[in-house]
Amino acid sequence: MRLIFMGPPGGGKGTQAKLVSKDAKAVQVSTGDELRAAVKEGTPAGKKAQGLMGQGKLVPDEIVNEVLKDRLQKPDAKEGWILDGYPRTLGQAQTLDALLGDMKQKIEKVALIDVPFSVIEERVLGRRTCKGCQASYHVKFNPPKRADGKCDECGGELFQRPDDSAEKLKTRLEAYKKDTVPVIDYYKKKGLLTTVDAGTRGVVDVESLVRGALGLGNK
Ligand code: AP5
């Protein structure tokens, strides 16, 4: 399957992309994860992106487009993908159309995981991310099961992302409203958009709604 998951920062698109990708013949492709890995490795793209990401601002299209292009050409993305956090600007959406045209691939559906802004702050401030494998947890809604508080998947240390603060979240939400909401309209006009009204539901219920909206059936 070739899908795009959209939604506000901290709304749960990464959580759902990971769950659905497990049995949907699709690899999760998160530009946020790719950029964080580039920062960690100190690549030229990572060096340019680091400051902007720390401030909660969008990374310029030309950098993100290259990151995405490289990722989609890796062998594990051949069968299918779920884009999580890309495209976030109209320029990125148009670049993606051109890239997919060249690759003879098509977007099947775009799922907007819609949550009220009122739940986002608690989710973002409580998120903890694994330093090793980037698995995502939440201090209240999804704490690690291990008694030592480390990552269940790889035993790595959990940390709070530098952009997961109330102040940076404001900047991220502004970018979402200004640059990403027009992308939602872009896919609506193309007839690709399906909206999942996730409300304040927990992860398991939202997964059922997402699967229903995408016609995937429940596990
Ligand atoms: P990115 O990593 O993509 O951040 P984001 O879009 O702000 O999204 P998040 O990862 O914060 O949240 P999410 O919706 O995936 O939520 P999650 O599932 O983790 O990007 C980071 C930065 O990189 C950007 O600010 C920008 O600088 C740059 N960047 C990336 N892509 C870019 C692009 N295309 N263009 C330009 N710049 C780009 O859930 C959040 C928390 O809530 C977790 O703790 C989770 O456990 C919990 N949770 C999830 N669902 C539920 C639920 N239903 N109930 C209770 N808790 C839940």
Short mmCIF file of C-alpha atoms in Angstrom, two decimals, residues 124-204:
data_model
loop_
_atom_site.label_atom_id
_atom_site.label_comp_id
_atom_site.label_asym_id
_atom_site.label_seq_id
_atom_site.Cartn_x
_atom_site.Cartn_y
_atom_site.Cartn_z
CA VAL A 124 3.71 16.13 23.33
CA LEU A 125 4.94 17.07 26.81
CA GLY A 126 4.55 13.47 28.02
CA ARG A 127 6.24 11.84 25.05
CA ARG A 128 9.53 10.06 25.61
CA THR A 129 11.62 8.77 22.70
CA CYS A 130 14.22 6.02 22.66
CA LYS A 131 17.76 7.23 21.97
CA GLY A 132 18.58 3.90 20.34
CA CYS A 133 15.67 2.93 18.08
CA GLN A 134 13.44 6.05 18.28
CA ALA A 135 10.47 4.07 19.63
CA SER A 136 7.92 6.46 21.09
CA TYR A 137 6.38 6.24 24.57
CA HIS A 138 4.20 8.41 26.80
CA VAL A 139 4.64 8.81 30.53
CA LYS A 140 0.89 8.37 31.11
CA PHE A 141 -0.68 6.82 28.00
CA ASN A 142 2.06 4.42 26.91
CA PRO A 143 4.82 3.98 29.51
CA PRO A 144 7.57 1.38 28.93
CA LYS A 145 6.87 -2.00 30.58
CA ARG A 146 10.43 -2.49 31.83
CA ALA A 147 10.97 -1.77 35.52
CA ASP A 148 14.13 0.26 34.75
CA GLY A 149 12.14 2.65 32.51
CA LYS A 150 14.23 1.83 29.43
CA CYS A 151 12.98 1.04 25.92
CA ASP A 152 11.00 -2.23 25.68
CA GLU A 153 12.28 -2.85 22.17
CA CYS A 154 16.04 -2.24 22.46
CA GLY A 155 16.78 -1.34 26.08
CA GLY A 156 17.87 2.19 25.07
CA GLU A 157 17.57 5.29 27.27
CA LEU A 158 14.40 7.33 26.87
CA PHE A 159 14.65 11.12 26.47
CA GLN A 160 12.45 14.11 25.80
CA ARG A 161 12.85 15.57 22.30
CA PRO A 162 14.19 19.17 22.40
CA ASP A 163 11.16 20.35 20.38
CA ASP A 164 8.68 18.72 22.78
CA SER A 165 8.22 21.81 24.96
CA ALA A 166 5.13 24.04 25.29
CA GLU A 167 6.96 26.94 23.64
CA LYS A 168 8.23 24.96 20.62
CA LEU A 169 4.85 23.29 20.25
CA LYS A 170 3.30 26.74 19.59
CA THR A 171 5.74 27.26 16.71
CA ARG A 172 5.03 23.77 15.35
CA LEU A 173 1.27 24.35 15.48
CA GLU A 174 1.66 27.67 13.67
CA ALA A 175 3.63 25.93 10.91
CA TYR A 176 0.96 23.23 10.73
CA LYS A 177 -1.86 25.76 10.31
CA LYS A 178 0.00 27.94 7.82
CA ASP A 179 1.84 25.39 5.66
CA THR A 180 0.28 21.95 6.17
CA VAL A 181 -3.48 22.64 6.31
CA PRO A 182 -3.34 23.75 2.62
CA VAL A 183 -1.84 20.32 1.80
CA ILE A 184 -4.92 18.66 3.34
CA ASP A 185 -7.11 20.69 0.97
CA TYR A 186 -4.83 19.72 -1.93
CA TYR A 187 -5.50 16.01 -1.33
CA LYS A 188 -9.20 16.62 -0.64
CA LYS A 189 -9.55 18.20 -4.10
CA LYS A 190 -7.79 15.17 -5.61
CA GLY A 191 -10.34 12.88 -3.92
CA LEU A 192 -7.63 11.06 -1.92
CA LEU A 193 -8.44 12.30 1.59
CA THR A 194 -10.15 10.28 4.29
CA THR A 195 -10.60 11.93 7.68
CA VAL A 196 -10.37 9.90 10.89
CA ASP A 197 -12.14 11.77 13.66
CA ALA A 198 -9.92 10.41 16.44
CA GLY A 199 -11.16 12.79 19.13
CA THR A 200 -9.70 11.90 22.52
CA ARG A 201 -9.77 8.13 21.91
CA GLY A 202 -6.90 5.90 22.95
CA VAL A 203 -4.38 4.27 20.60
CA VAL A 204 -6.28 0.96 20.14
#
